[in-house]
XYZ file of C-alpha atoms in Angstrom:
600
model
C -28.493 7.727 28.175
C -29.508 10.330 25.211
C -33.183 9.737 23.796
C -32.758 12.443 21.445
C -33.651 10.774 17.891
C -30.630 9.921 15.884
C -29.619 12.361 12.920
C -30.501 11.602 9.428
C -27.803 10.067 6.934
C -27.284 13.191 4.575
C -29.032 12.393 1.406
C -26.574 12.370 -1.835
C -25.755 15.138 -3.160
C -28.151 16.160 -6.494
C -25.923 16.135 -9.514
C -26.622 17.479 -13.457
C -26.959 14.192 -15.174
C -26.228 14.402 -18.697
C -26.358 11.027 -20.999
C -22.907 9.931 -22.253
C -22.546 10.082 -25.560
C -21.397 6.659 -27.001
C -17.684 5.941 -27.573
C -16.351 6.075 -30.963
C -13.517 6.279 -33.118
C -12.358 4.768 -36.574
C -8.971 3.687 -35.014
C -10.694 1.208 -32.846
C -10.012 -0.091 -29.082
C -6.561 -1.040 -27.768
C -5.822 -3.346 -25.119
C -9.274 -4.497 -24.803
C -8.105 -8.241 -26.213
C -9.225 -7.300 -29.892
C -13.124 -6.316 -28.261
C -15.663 -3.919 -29.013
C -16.107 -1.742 -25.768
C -19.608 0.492 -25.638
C -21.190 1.833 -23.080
C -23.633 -0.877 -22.642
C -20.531 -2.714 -21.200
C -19.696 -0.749 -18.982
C -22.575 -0.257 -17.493
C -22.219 -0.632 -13.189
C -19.053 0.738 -13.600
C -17.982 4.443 -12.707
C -16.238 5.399 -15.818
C -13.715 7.894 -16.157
C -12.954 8.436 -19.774
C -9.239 10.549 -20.296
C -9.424 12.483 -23.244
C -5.602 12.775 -24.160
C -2.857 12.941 -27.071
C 0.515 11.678 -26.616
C 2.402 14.540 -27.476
C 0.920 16.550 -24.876
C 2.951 16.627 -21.355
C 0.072 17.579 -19.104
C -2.038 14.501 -20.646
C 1.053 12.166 -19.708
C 1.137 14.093 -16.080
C -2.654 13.260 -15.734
C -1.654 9.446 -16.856
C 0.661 9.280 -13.639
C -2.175 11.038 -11.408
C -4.851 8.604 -12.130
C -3.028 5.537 -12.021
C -3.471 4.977 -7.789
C -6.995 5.770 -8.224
C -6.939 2.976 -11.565
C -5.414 0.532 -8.792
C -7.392 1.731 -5.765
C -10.685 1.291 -7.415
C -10.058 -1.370 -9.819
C -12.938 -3.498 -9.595
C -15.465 -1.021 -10.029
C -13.696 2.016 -11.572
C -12.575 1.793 -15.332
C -10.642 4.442 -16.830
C -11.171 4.846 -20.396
C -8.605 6.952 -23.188
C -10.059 8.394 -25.682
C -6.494 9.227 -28.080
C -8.132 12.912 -29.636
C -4.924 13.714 -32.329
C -3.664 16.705 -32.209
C -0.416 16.246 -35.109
C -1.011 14.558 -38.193
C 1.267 11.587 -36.866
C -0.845 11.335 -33.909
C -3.795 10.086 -35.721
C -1.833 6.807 -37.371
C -2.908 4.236 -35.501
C 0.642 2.334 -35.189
C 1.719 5.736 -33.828
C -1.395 5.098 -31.197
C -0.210 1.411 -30.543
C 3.093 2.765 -29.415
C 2.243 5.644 -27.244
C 0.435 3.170 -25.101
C 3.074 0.784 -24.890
C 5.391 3.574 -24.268
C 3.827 5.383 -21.753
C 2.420 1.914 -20.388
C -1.719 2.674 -20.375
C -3.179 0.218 -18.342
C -6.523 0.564 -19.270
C -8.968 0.572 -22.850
C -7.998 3.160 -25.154
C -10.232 4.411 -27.962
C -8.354 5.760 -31.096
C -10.527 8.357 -32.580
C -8.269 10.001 -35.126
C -11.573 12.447 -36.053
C -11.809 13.369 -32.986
C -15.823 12.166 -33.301
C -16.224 11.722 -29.569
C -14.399 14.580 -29.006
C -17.485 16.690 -30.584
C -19.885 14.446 -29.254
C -18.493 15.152 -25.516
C -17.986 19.099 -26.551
C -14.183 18.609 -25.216
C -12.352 22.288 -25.840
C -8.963 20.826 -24.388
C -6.224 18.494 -23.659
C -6.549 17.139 -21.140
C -10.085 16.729 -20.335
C -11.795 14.245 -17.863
C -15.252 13.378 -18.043
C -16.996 11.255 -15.132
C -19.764 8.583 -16.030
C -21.855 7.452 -13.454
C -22.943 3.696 -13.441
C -25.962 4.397 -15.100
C -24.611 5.559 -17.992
C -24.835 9.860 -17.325
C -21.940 12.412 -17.317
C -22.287 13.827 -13.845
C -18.556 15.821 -13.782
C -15.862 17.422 -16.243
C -12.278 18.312 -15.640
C -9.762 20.128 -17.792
C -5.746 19.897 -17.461
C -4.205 18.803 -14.453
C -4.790 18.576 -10.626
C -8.053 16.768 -10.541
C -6.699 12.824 -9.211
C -8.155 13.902 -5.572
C -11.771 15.693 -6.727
C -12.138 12.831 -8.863
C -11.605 10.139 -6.310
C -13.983 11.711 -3.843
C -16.734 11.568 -6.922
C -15.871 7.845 -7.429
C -16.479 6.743 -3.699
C -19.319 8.635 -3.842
C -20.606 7.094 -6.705
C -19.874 3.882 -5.139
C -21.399 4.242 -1.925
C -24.834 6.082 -3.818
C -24.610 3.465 -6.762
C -24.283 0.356 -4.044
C -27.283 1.320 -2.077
C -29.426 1.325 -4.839
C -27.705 -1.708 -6.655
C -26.719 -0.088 -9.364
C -22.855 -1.056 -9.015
C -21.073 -4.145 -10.428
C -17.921 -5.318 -8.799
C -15.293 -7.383 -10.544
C -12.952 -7.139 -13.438
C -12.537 -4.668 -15.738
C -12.194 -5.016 -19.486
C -8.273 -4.244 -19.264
C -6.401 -6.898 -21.239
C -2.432 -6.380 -21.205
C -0.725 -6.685 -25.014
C 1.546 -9.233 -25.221
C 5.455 -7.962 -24.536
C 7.928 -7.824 -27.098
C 11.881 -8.383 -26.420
C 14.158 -5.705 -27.634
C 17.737 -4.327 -25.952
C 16.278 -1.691 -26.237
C 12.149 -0.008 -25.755
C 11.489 3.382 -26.835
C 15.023 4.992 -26.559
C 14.738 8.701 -25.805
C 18.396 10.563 -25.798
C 21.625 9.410 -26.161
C 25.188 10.790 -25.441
C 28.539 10.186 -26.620
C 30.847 8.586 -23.626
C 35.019 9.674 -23.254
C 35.547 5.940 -23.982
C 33.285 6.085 -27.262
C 30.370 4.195 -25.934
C 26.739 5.474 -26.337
C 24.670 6.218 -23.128
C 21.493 5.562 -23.941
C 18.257 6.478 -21.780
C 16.008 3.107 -22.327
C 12.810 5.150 -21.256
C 10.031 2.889 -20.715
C 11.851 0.336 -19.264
C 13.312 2.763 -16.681
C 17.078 2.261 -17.079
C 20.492 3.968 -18.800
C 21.849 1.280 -20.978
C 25.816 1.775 -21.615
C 25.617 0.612 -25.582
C 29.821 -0.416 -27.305
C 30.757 1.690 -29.985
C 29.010 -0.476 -32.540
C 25.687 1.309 -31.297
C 24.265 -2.148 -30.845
C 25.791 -4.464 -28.208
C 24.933 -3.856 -24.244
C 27.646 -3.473 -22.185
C 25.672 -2.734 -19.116
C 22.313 -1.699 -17.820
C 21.889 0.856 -15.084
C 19.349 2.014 -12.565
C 17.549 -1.064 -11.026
C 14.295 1.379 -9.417
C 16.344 4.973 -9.261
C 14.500 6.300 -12.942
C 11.122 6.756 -13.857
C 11.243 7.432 -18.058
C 14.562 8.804 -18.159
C 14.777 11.102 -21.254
C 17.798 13.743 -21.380
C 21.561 12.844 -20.932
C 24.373 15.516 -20.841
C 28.245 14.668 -20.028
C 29.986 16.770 -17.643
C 33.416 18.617 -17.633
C 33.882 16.094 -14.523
C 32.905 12.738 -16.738
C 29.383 12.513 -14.863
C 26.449 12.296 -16.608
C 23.591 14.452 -15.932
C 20.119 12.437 -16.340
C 16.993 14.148 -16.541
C 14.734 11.590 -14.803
C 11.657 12.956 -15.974
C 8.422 11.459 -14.590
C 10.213 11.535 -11.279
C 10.664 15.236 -11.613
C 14.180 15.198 -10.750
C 17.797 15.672 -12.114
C 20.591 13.183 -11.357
C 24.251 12.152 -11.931
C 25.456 8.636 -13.061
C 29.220 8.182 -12.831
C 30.275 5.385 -15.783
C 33.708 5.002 -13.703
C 32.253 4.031 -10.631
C 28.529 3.187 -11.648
C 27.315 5.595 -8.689
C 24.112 7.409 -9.023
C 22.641 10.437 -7.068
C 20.053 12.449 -7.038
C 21.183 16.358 -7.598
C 18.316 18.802 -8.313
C 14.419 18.292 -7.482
C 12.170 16.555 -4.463
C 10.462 13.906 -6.628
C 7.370 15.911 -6.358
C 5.901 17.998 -9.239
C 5.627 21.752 -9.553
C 2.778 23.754 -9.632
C 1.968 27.508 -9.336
C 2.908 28.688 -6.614
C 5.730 26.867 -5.864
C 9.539 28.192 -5.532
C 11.354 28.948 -8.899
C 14.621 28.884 -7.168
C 16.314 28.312 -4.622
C 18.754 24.934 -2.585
C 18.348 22.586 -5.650
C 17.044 19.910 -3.872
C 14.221 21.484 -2.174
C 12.760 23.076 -5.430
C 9.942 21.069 -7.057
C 10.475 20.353 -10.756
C 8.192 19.446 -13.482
C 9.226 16.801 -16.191
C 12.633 18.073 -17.002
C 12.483 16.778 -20.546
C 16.397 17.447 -21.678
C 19.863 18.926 -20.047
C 22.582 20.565 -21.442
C 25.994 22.072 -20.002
C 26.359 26.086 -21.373
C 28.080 28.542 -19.712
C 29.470 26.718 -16.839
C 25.796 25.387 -16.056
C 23.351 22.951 -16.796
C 20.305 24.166 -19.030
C 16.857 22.431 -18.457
C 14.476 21.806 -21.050
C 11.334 21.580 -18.095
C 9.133 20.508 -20.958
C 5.947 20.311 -17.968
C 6.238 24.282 -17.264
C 7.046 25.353 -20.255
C 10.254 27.023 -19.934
C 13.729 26.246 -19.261
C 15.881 26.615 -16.287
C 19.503 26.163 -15.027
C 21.620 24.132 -12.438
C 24.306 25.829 -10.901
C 27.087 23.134 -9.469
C 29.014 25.611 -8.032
C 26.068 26.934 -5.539
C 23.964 23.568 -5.809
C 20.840 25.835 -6.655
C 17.764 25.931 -9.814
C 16.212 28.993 -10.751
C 14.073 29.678 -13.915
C 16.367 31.368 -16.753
C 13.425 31.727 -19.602
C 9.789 31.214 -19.981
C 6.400 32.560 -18.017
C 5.233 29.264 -18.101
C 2.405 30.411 -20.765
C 2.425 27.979 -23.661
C 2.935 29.765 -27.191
C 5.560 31.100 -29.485
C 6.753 34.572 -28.566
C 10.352 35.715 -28.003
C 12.046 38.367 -26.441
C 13.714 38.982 -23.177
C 14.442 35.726 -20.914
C 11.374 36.524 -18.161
C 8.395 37.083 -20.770
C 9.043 34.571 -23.696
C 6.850 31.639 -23.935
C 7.775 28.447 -24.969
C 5.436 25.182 -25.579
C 6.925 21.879 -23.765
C 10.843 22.130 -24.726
C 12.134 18.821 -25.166
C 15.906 19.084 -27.242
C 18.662 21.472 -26.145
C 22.358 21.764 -27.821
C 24.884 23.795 -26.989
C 27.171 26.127 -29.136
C 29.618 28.725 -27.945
C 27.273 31.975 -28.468
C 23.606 29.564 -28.171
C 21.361 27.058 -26.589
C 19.302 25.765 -29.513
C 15.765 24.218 -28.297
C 13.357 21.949 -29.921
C 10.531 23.271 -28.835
C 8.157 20.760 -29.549
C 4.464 21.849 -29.486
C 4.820 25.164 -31.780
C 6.988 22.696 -33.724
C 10.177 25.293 -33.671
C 13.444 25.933 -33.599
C 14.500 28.261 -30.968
C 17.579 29.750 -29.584
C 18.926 31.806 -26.666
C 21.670 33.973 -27.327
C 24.352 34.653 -24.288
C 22.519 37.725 -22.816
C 19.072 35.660 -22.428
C 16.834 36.763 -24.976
C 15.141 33.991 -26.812
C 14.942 34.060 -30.389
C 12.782 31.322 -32.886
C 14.680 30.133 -35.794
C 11.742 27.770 -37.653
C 7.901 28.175 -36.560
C 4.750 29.854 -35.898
C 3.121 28.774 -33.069
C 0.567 26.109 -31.698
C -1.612 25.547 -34.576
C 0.594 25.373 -37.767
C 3.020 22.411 -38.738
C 4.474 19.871 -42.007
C 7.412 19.308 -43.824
C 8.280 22.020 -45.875
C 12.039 22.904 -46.599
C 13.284 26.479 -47.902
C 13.253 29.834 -46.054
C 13.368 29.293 -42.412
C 10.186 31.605 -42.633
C 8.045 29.757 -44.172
C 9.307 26.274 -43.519
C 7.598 23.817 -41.388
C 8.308 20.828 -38.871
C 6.338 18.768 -37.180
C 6.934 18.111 -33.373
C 10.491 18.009 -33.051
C 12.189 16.281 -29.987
C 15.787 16.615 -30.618
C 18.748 19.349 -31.526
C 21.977 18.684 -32.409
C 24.703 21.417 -32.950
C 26.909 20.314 -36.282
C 30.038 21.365 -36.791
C 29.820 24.167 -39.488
C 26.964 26.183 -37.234
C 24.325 24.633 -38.309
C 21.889 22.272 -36.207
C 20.561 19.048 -37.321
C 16.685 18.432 -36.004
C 15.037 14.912 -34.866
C 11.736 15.978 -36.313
C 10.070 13.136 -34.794
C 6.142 13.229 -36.299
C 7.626 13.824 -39.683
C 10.015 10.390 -39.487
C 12.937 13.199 -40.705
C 16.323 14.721 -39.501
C 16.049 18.037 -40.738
C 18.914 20.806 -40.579
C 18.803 24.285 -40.027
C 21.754 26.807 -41.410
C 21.753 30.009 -39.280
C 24.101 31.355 -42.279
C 21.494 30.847 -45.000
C 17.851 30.910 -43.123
C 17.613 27.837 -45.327
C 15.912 24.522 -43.913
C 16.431 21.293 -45.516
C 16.204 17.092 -45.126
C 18.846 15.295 -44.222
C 16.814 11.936 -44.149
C 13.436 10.573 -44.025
C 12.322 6.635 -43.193
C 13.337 7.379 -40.056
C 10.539 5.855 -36.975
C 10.123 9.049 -34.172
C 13.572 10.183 -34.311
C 13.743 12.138 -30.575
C 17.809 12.702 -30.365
C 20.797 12.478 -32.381
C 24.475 12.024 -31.878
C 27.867 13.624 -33.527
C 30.210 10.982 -33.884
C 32.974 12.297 -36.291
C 31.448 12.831 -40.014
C 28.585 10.428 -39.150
C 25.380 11.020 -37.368
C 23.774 8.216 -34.985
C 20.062 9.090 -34.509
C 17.826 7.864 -31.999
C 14.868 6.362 -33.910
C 12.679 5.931 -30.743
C 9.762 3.794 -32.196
C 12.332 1.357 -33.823
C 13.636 1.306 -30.730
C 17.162 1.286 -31.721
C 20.007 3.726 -32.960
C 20.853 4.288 -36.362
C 23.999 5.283 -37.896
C 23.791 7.654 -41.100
C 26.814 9.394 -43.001
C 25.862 13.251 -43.101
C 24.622 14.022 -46.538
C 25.997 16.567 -48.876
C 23.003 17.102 -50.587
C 19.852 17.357 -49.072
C 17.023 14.925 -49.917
C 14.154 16.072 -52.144
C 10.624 15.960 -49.813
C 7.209 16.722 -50.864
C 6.262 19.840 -49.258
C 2.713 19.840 -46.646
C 1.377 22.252 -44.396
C -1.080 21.466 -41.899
C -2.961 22.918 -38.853
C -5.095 21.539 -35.908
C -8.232 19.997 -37.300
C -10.119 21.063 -34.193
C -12.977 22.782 -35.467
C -12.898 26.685 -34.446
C -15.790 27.692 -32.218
C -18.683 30.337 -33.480
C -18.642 33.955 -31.579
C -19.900 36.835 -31.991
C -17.988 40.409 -32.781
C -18.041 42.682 -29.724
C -18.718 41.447 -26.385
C -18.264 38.173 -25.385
C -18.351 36.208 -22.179
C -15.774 34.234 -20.638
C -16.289 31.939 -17.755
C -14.185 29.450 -16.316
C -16.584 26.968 -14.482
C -14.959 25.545 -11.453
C -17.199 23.912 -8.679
C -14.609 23.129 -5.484
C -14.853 19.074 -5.010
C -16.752 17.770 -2.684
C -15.542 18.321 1.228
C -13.343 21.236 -0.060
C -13.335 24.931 -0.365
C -11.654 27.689 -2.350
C -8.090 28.440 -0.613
C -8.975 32.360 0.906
C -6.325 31.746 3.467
C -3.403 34.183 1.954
C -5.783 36.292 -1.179
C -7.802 35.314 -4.461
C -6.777 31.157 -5.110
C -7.945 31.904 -8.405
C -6.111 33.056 -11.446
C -7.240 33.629 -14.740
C -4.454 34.970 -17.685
C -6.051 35.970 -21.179
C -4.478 36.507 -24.232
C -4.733 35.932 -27.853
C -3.270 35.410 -31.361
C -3.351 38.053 -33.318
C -3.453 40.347 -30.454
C -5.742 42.724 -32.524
C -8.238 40.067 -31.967
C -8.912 41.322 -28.217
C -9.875 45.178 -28.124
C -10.722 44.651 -24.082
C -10.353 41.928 -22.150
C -6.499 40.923 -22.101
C -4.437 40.325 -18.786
C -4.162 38.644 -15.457
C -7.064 38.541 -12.977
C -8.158 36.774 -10.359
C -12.176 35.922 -11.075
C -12.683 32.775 -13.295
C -15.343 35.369 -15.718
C -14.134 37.908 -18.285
C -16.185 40.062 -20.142
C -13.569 40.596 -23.589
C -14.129 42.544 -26.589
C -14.017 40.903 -30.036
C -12.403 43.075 -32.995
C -15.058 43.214 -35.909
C -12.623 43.558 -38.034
C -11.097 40.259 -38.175
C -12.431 37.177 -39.253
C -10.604 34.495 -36.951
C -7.760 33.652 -34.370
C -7.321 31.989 -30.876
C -7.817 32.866 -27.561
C -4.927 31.294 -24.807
C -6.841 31.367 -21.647
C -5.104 29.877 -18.490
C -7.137 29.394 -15.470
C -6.126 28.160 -11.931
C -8.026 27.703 -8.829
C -6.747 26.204 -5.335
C -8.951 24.245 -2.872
C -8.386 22.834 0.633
C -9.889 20.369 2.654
C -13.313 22.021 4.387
C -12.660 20.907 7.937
C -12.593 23.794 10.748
C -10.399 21.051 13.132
C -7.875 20.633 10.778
C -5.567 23.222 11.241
C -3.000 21.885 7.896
C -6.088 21.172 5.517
C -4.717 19.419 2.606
C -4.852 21.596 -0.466
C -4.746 20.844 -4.142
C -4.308 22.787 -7.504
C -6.317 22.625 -10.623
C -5.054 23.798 -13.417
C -5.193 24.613 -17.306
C -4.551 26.121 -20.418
C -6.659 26.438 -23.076
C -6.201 27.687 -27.060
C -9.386 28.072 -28.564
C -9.791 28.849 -32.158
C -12.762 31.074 -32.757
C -14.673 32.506 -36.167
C -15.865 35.404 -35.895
C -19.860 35.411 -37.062
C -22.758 37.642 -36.571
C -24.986 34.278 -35.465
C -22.025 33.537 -33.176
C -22.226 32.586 -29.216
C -21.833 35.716 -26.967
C -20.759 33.430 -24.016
C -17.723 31.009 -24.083
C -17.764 28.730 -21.309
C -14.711 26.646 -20.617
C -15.471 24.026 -17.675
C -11.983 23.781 -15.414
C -14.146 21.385 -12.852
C -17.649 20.849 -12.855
C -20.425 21.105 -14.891
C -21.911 24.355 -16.707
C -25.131 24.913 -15.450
């Protein structure tokens, strides 16, 4: 018998409480049955509201890594969107209406095309995740990726703390499913041209390949009955296979149209993250939504739009291995190993280049047959419109898709501009092919006609190639984030990142913290630039410029904090940042830049 007294239950842990700021946004809510949603409503609730844009791959990763927590916790966890536009397009509400359909949002979205509770919440980044306890109080923010596990531990303790003082209402949430719509076909995303002149078709939110007759119109067949998670990228073999890039499940595969078989060639189903092998047997390598495939070169190319870079299949040796990209996002070209690329979505093949679409610098890029990457049409992250002329100085607007035309030239599915646009290597001239198009994302060669994917009409459309280009009004536009103030000289950087709770920093093989900085123009750092491993910087500012961005890119790895587990479980958080800054005497001397956590 033990007398001893019995230990205490551990009292909750003390959290910053911050109020929320309310939720609004010109745009309105979105499956919410045509209501009203404020934060009076949700009230009992733990709230988790996803600040996200659709173009952004890491914001549709963090869809997929919330959704077992949505269904976990549904009756007293609601997950809120907040849609925070980064592209012009992005802040049309019917554009809004679609992305959730398409990439099938189960919960309340906002659309706040002024990004007003953006500022009100202080968000610096896509994605960000703020926590709202059931009294209404921000008690935890996460940026980019990683956080599904930190945040679940939060919401059961929420639950448990929030139940014992009877603070926490169970039941339904304010989730009310749009009504479907019947089409062949629901946000198409690539298509391919079949030996017996039949369009493949990857029908991406409803999970399938759909075999379309020549007509472009009437289904022959549908395939994939549970095998494809948003299929996007098709490419047709030397042997007749298809290669599918089966992108949310991370993972390449063949479909045979003789035989109707389907396998699985490249990738685990599991996502890559730092750290992880960049080559190697290709089904043991991790992949990370492979967004397009091309054969070049006696390989297939891979536009892995979630790392930002783009790697190869060998089906001779059955092994992946990077080919270009650091897996920074920005524009900068050069040899293979240190170019950055931002989420490359289109890739055609010529004899002497792989042309990409590489969607968030909005750019036309190339790699020529010894590996060094080359950009065609852009300027990086921040700048983007329809404007035609010198390649220079002309501008697109999210592209998805490249096709290679038969005089050199590539036609471009500039997708948030509603255009297909053509580039001419042999002038450096950039012109319209045709406009009233609905998110074109790919586009198909079929003797002097084009037949272009027009993703958001959900249906192909067949166009005669123009001889004369069409006449466009010319804009130019950039990011409306607002830049931050900082001062000239020195100026802090930290990267707040509080381990979840029940974890601990990974020490087991070095530093689990990274931190890259980096900046456009680079005369905008004077100290400060490079790889570390401590989430602060101290950087030096140039006085003598005026403005520019700083790329930051932080990661930090945490395992489970239990001495008797001898394989803790260990997770990755992750995220990069561009910041636009103005340089002012009054500025901030301290940026901070909250990865998990609050700043104290």
């Amino acid at each position: 018998m033990n007398d001893a007294a019995p230990a205490p239950t551990p009292a909750p842990r003390r959290r910053a409480r911050v109020r929320a700021p309310e939720l609004i946004g010109k745009g309105g809510w979105l499956n919410t049955g045509g209501k009203e949603l404020t934060l009076a409503d949700l009230r009992g609730k733990c709230v988790v509201v996803d600040f996200w844009t659709f173009c952004c791959i890491n914001c549709l990763h963090v869809l997929d890594e919330l959704r077992e927590l949505e269904e976990k916790h549904r009756d007293t966890l609601v997950i809120v969107g907040v849609h925070s536009p980064k592209f012009v397009h992005e802040a049309e509400h019917q554009a809004v209406v679609d992305a959730v359909e398409r990439y099938e949002v189960h919960h309340p979205v906002l659309d706040d095309p002024e990004l007003a509770t953006w500022k009100q919440y202080a968000v610096r980044a896509w994605p960000t995740l703020v926590v709202i306890d059931p009294e209404g109080y921000v008690v935890a923010q996460h940026a980019g990726e990683g956080h599904a596990n930190a945040i679940r531990t939060l919401v059961e303790e929420l639950e448990a703390e929030h139940a014992a003082k009877g603070t926490l209402r169970r039941g339904d949430g304010p989730y009310v499913p749009p009504e479907p719509v019947a089409t062949d076909l629901r946000f198409p995303g690539k298509a391919v041209l079949l030996g017996n002149g039949n369009f493949l078709v990857s029908d991406t939110t409803r999970h399938q390949l759909v075999e379309l007759d020549a007509d472009g119109e009437t289904v022959v067949r549908r395939i994939g009955d549970g095998e494809f998670r948003e299929p996007q990228g098709l490419a047709l073999l030397p042997d007749g296979k298809v290669v599918v890039a089966d992108t949310v499940n991370h993972a390449l595969r063949t479909f045979d149209p003789a035989t109707g078989a389907i396998e699985r060639i490249a990738g685990t189903g599991k996502q890559w993250w730092q750290g992880s092998p960049t080559s190697g047997p290709a089904l043991d390598v991790d992949l990370s939504s492979p967004w397009d495939v091309a054969w070049w070169q006696g390989k297939v190319w891979i536009a892995m739009a979630g790392v930002h870079q783009v790697w190869t299949y060998d089906p001779e040796t059955g092994t992946v291995q990077v080919a270009a990209g650091t897996t920074n996002e920005g524009l900068v070209d050069g040899p293979a190993g240190e170019a950055w690329f931002a989420q490359p979505s289109g890739l055609a093949a010529t004899e002497d280049r792989l042309w990409i679409a590489d969607s968030e610098t909005s750019a036309v890029r190339w790699i020529d047959t010894d590996g060094a990457v080359h950009t065609a049409v852009g300027t990086g992250l921040f700048d983007f419109g329809h404007r035609d002329g010198a390649a220079d100085q002309a501008l697109l607007q999210h592209p998805l898709g490249v096709t290679a035309l038969p005089d050199g030239s590539v036609a471009v599915a500039d997708t948030y501009n509603h255009a297909l646009r053509r580039f001419d290597p042999a002038t450096g001239e950039v012109t319209t092919l045709a406009t009233d198009l609905r998110e074109p994302s790919d586009a198909v060669l079929v003797g002097d006609e084009i037949v272009v994917v027009e993703s958001a009409r959900h249906r192909l459309t067949r166009l005669r190639l123009p001889e004369e280009a069409v006449q466009v009004e010319a804009v130019a536009h950039r990011t409306q984030r607002e830049a931050t103030e900082v001062a000239p000289g020195r100026l802090r950087l930290d990267v707040v990142f509080q381990a979840p709770t029940g974890q601990k920093l990974d020490q087991r093989y070095g530093p689990s913290t990274r931190l890259l900085v980096s900046s456009t123009p680079p005369e905008l750092l004077l100290d400060g630039e490079g790889t570390g491993t401590d989430l602060f910087r101290e950087l030096a500012l140039n006085p003598a410029l005026t403005e520019g961005v700083l790329h930051v890119s932080a990661m930090a790895a945490s395992c489970d904090d239990d001495p008797a587990n001898e394989y803790p479980a260990c997770h990755v958080h992750q995220q990069d940042w561009g910041v636009p800054v103005r340089l002012t005497e009054t500025g901030a001397t301290r940026l901070p830049l909250i990865l998990a956590g609050m700043d104290a």
